[in-house]
Tab-separated table of C-alpha atoms in Angstrom:
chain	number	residue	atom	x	y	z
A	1	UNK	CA	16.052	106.298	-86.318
A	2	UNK	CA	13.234	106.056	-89.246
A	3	UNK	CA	14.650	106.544	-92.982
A	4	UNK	CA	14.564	109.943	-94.641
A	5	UNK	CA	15.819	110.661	-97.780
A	6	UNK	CA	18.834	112.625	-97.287
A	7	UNK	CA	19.587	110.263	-94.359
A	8	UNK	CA	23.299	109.167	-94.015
A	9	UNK	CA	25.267	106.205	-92.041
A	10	UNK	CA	28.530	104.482	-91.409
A	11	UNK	CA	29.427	100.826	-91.111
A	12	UNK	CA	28.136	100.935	-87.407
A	13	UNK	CA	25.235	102.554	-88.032
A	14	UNK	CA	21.742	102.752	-89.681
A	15	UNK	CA	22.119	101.173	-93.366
A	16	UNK	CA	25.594	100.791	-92.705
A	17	UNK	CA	25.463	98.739	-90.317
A	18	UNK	CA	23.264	96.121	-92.252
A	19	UNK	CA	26.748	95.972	-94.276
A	20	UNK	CA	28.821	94.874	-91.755
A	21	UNK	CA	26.126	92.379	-90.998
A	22	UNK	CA	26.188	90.691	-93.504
A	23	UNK	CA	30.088	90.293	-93.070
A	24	UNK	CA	29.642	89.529	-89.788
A	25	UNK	CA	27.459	86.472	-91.083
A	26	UNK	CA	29.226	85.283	-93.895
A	27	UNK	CA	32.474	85.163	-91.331
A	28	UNK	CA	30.607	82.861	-89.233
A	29	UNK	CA	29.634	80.248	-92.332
A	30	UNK	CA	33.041	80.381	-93.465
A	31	UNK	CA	33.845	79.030	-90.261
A	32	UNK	CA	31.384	75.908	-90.527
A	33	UNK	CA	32.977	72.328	-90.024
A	34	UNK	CA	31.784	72.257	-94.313
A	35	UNK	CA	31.904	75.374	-95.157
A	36	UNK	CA	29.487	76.759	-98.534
A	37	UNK	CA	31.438	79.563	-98.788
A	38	UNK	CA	35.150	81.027	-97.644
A	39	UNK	CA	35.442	84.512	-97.478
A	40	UNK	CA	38.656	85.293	-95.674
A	41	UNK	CA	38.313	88.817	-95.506
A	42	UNK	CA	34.819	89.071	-93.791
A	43	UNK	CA	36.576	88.711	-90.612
A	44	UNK	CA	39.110	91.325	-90.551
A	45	UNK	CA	36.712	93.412	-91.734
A	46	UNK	CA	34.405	92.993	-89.183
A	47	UNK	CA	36.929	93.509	-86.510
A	48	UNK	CA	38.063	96.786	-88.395
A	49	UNK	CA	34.625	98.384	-88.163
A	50	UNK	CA	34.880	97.453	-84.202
A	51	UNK	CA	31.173	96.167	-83.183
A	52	UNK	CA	31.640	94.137	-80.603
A	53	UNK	CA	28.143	92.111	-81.536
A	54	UNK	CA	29.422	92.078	-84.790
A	55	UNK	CA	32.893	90.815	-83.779
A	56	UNK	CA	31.491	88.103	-81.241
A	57	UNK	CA	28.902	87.026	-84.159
A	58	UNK	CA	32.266	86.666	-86.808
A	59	UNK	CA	34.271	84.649	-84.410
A	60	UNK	CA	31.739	81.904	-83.057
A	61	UNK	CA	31.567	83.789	-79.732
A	62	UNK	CA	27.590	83.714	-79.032
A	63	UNK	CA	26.338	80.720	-77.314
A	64	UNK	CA	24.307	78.146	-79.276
A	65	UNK	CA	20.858	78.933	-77.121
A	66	UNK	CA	21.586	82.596	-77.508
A	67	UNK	CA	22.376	82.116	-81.569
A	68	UNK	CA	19.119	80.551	-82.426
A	69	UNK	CA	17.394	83.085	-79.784
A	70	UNK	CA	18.616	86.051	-81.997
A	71	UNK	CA	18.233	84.357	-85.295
A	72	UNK	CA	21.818	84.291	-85.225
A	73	UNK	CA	22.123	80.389	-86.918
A	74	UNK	CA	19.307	80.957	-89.263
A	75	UNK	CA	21.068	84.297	-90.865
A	76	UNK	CA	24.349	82.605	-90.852
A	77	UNK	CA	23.168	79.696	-92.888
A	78	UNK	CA	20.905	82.194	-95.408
A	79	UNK	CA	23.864	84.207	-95.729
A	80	UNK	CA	25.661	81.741	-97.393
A	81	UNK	CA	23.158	80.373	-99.356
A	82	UNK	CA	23.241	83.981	-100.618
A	83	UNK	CA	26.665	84.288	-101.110
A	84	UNK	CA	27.435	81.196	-103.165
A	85	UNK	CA	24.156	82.180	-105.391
A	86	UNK	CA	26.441	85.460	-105.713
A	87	UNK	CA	29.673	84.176	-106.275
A	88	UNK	CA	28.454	81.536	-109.225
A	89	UNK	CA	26.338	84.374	-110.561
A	90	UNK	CA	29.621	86.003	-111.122
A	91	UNK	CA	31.616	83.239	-111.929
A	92	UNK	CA	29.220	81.962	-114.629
A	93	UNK	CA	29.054	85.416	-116.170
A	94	UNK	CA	32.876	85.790	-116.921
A	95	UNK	CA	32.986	82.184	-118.078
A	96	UNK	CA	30.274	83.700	-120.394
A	97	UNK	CA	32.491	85.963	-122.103
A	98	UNK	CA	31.149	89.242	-119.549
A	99	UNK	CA	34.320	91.172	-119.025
A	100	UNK	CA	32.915	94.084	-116.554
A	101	UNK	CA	30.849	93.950	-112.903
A	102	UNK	CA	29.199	96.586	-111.225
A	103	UNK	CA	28.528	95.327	-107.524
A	104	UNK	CA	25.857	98.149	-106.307
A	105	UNK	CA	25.977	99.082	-102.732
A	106	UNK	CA	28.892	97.116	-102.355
A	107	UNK	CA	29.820	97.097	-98.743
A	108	UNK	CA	32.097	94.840	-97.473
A	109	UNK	CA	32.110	93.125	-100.080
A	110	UNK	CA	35.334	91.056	-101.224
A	111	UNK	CA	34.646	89.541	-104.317
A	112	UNK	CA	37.269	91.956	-105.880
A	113	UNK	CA	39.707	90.261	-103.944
A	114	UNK	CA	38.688	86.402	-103.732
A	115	UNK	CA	37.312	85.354	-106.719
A	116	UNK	CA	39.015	83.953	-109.248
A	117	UNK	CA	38.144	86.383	-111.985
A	118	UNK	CA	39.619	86.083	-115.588
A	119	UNK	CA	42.727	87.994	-117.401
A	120	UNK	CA	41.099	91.374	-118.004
A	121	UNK	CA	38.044	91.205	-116.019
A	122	UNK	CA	37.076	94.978	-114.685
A	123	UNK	CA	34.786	94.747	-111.107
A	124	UNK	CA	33.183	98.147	-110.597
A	125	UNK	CA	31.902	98.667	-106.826
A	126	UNK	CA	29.675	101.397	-105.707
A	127	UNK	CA	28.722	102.615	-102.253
A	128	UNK	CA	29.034	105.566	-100.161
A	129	UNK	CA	32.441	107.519	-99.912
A	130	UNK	CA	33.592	106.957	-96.289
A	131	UNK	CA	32.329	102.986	-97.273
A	132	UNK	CA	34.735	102.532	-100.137
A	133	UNK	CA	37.722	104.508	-98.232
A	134	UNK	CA	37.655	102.591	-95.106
A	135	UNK	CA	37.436	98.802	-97.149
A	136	UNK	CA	40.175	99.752	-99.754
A	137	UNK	CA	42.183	101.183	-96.682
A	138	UNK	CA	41.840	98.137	-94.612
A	139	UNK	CA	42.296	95.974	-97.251
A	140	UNK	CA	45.489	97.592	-97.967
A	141	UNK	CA	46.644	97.070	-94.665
A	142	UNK	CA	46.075	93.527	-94.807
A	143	UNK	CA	47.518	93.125	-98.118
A	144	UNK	CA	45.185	92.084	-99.759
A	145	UNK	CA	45.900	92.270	-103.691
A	146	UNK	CA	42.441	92.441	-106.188
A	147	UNK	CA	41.975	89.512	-108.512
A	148	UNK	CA	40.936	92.063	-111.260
A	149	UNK	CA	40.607	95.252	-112.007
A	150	UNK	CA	39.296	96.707	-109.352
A	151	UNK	CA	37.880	100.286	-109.625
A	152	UNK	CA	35.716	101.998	-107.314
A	153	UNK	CA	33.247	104.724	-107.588
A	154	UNK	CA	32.403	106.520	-104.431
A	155	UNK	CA	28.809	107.835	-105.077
A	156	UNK	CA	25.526	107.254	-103.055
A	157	UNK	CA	22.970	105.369	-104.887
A	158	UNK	CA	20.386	108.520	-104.565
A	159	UNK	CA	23.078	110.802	-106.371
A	160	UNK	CA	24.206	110.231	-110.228
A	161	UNK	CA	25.880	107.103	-109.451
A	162	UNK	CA	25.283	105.956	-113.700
A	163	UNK	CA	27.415	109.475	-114.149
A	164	UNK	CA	30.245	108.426	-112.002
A	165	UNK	CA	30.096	104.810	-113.312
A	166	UNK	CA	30.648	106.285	-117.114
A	167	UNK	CA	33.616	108.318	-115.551
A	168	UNK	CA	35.761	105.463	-114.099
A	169	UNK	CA	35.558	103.605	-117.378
A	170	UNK	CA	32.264	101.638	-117.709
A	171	UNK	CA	31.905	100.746	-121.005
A	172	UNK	CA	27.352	100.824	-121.764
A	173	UNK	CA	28.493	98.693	-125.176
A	174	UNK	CA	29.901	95.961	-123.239
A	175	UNK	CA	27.919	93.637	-121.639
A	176	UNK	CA	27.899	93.765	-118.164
A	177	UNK	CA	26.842	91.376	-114.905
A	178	UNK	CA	25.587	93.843	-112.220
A	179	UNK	CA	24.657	92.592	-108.928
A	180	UNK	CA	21.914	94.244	-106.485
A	181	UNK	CA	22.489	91.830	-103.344
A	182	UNK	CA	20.592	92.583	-100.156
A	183	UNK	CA	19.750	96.382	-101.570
A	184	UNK	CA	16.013	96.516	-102.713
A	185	UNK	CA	14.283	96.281	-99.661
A	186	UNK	CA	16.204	99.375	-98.488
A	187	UNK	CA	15.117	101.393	-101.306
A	188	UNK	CA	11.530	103.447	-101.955
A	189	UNK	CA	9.380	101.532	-104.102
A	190	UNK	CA	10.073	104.487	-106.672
A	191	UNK	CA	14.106	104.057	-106.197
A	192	UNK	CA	14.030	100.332	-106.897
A	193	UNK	CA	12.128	101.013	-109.617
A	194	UNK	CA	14.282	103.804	-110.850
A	195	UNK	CA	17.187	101.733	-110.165
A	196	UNK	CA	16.439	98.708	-112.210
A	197	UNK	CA	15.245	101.277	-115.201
A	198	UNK	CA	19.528	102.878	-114.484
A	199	UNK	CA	20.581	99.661	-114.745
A	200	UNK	CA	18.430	98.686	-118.147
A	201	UNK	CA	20.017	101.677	-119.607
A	202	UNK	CA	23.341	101.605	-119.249
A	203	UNK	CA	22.958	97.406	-120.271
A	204	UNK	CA	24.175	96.453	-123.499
A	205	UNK	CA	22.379	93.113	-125.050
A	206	UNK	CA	23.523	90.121	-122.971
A	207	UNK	CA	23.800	91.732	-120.203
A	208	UNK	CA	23.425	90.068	-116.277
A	209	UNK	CA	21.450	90.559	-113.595
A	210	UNK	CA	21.344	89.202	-110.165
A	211	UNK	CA	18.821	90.587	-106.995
A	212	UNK	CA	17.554	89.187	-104.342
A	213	UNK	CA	13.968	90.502	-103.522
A	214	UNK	CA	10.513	89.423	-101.709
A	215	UNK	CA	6.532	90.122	-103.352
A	216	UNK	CA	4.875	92.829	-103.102
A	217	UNK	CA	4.066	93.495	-99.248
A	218	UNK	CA	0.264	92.464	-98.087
A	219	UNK	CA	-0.403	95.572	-95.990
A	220	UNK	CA	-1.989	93.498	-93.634
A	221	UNK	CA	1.078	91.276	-92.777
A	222	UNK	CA	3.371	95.108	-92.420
A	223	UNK	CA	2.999	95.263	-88.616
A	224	UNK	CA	3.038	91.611	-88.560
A	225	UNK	CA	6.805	92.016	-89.985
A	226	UNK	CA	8.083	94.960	-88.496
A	227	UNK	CA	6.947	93.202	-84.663
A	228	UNK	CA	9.454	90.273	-86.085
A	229	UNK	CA	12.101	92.484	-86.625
A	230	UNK	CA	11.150	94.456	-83.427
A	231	UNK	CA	11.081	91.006	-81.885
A	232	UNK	CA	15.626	90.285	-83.029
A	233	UNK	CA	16.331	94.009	-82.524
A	234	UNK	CA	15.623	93.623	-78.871
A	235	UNK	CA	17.532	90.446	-78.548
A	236	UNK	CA	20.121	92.077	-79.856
A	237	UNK	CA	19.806	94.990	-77.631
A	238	UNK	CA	20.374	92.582	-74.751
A	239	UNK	CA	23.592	91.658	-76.338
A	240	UNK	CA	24.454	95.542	-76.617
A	241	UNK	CA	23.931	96.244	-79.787
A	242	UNK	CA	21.326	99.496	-80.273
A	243	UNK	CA	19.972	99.253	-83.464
A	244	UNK	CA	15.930	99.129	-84.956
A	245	UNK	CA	16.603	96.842	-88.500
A	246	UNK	CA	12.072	97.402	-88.685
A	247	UNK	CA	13.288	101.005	-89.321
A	248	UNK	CA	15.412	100.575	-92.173
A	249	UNK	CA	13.088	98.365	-94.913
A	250	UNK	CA	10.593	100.018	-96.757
A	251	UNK	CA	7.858	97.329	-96.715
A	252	UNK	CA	4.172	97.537	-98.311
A	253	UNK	CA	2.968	97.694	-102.108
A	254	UNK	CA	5.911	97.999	-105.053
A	255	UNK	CA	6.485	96.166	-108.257
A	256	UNK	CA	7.606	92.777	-108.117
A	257	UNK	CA	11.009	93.175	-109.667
A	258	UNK	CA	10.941	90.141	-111.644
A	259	UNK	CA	7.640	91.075	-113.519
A	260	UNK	CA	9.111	94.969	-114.038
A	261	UNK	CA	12.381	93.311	-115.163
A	262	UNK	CA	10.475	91.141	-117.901
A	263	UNK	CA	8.818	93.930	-119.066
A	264	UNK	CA	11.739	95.830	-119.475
A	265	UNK	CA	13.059	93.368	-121.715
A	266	UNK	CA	14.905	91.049	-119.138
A	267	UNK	CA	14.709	86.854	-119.286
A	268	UNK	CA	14.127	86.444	-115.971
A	269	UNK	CA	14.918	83.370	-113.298
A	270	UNK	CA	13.631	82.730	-109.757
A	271	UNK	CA	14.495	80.330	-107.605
A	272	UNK	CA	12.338	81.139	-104.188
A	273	UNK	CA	14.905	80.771	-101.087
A	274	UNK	CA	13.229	77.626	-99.736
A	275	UNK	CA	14.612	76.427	-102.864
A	276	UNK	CA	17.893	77.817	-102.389
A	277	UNK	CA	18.665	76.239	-99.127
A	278	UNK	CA	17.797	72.880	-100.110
A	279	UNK	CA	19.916	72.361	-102.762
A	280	UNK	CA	22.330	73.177	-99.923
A	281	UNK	CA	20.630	71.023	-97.532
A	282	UNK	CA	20.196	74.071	-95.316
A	283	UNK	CA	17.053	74.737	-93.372
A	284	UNK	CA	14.005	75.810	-94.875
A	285	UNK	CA	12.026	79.133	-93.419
A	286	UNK	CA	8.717	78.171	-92.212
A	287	UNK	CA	5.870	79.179	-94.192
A	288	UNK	CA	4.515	82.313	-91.895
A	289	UNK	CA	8.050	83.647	-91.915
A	290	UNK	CA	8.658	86.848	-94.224
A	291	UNK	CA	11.952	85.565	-95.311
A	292	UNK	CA	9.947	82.731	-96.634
A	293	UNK	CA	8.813	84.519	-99.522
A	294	UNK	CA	12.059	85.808	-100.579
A	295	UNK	CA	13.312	85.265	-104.220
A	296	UNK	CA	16.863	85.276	-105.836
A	297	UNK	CA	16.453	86.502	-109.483
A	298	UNK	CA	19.139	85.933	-112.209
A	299	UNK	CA	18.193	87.728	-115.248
A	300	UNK	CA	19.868	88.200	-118.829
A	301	UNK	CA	18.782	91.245	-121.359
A	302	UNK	CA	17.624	90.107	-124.413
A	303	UNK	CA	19.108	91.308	-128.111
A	304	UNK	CA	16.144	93.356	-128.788
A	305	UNK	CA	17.054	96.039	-126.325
């Protein structure tokens, strides 16, 4: 189903679905012989929301031909690339001195619960109600404990989610490391933008921020991409899983966030993917690929703002 703007999802569907994922993935590398990352919760998670696709994809339980078929080995292996840039994003922040988070569109998400956060750090995660209730629910169950203060705010990012965030106890004087992981290609090119100016507002001076985003789309190359995704989405409708991911992204023209977030008064980072992976001796995309051009950004606001 294409995106409208009152659209809604679960974790097994549309958006929501993207979410579980991404768990789904970063299960898989934590199972690696040498694993990057070790996210012990991605699992259970996973097997909560009750994909099969999902479940077989956590658990090692797609064949090797039929992994790098579906892009199955190459997500794995971006995913935690992504998550360790993440997780030291975080970690570098509170040995900083930061003392609150806001993880945006937070998903499954466990960083609340398996980090090792400082005495007194606050972690602020925001996502869609039924999202929020069904991860602190199964987390519960497990019994699972946070590592800081964890409070949640249960607001969709296209409501007054900066309202809410004041309300549970975000402090705008403090400085803050927000994260934006795997969100702005989902949004409008307006709603990123009106995102990152949310974010620049309620940022006190030495502030964080960390996104992961791609240029500006050539409208030439848009078909091009969606067939790609087209091209997995049927794989993966072999395997039983129904879902269109070219359906979900908003690609084409928008501001490159890094430039808007520099002239917004944000020191900006980027360290393209390629990059990324081979400081972790992963494998590189190939240069035609879309992912290729992805970027990770790590940006700090400067005093003057």
């Amino acid at each position: 189903m294409t995106r409208t703007d009152d659209d809604s999802w679960d974790l097994a569907s549309s958006v929501g679905a993207t979410a579980t994922l991404v768990a789904a993935a970063r299960a898989a590398a934590s199972r690696e012989t040498d694993p990057l990352i070790d996210d012990p919760f991605a699992e259970p998670l996973v097997r909560a929301v009750g994909v099969d696709f999902f479940i077989r994809m956590a658990v090692g339980d797609i064949g090797a031909d039929d992994r790098a078929e579906m892009g199955v080995s190459r997500m794995t292996a971006n995913m935690a690339a992504r998550t360790k840039y993440f997780d030291e994003f975080f970690t570098q922040a509170a040995a900083a001195g930061v003392r609150q988070a806001v993880i945006l569109a937070s998903g499954l998400d466990s960083r609340a619960y398996r980090l090792g956060w400082p005495q007194g750090m606050v972690v602020y995660e925001i996502d869609q109600p039924e999202v929020i209730a069904f991860k602190s629910g199964t987390l519960a169950g497990l019994g699972a404990t946070p590592t800081c203060h964890r409070r949640t705010v249960a607001m969709d990012l296209r409501n007054d989610w900066a309202s809410a965030l004041r309300q549970a106890g975000f402090d705008p004087v403090a400085p803050t490391a927000w994260s934006a992981e795997g969100l702005l290609g989902y949004l409008p090119p307006e709603a990123q933008d009106r995102l990152l100016d949310t974010i620049t507002g309620l940022s006190a001076p030495g502030s964080r921020l960390a996104v992961d985003c791609a240029p500006p789309g050539d409208p030439a190359q848009e078909q091009q991409s969606r067939e790609r995704m087209k091209a997995f989405s049927d794989h993966w409708r072999e395997q039983g899983f129904h879902l269109d991911f070219s359906e979900l992204v908003y690609i084409g023209e928008r501001n490159e966030a890094g430039a808007y977030l520099g002239g917004h008064g944000w020191q900006v980072l980027a360290t393209p993917v390629n990059e990324l992976l081979a400081a972790h001796r992963l494998p590189p995309f190939d240069d035609d690929e879309p992912m290729s051009k992805l970027r990770y950004l790590s940006a700090t606001l400067g005093a003057g703002q």
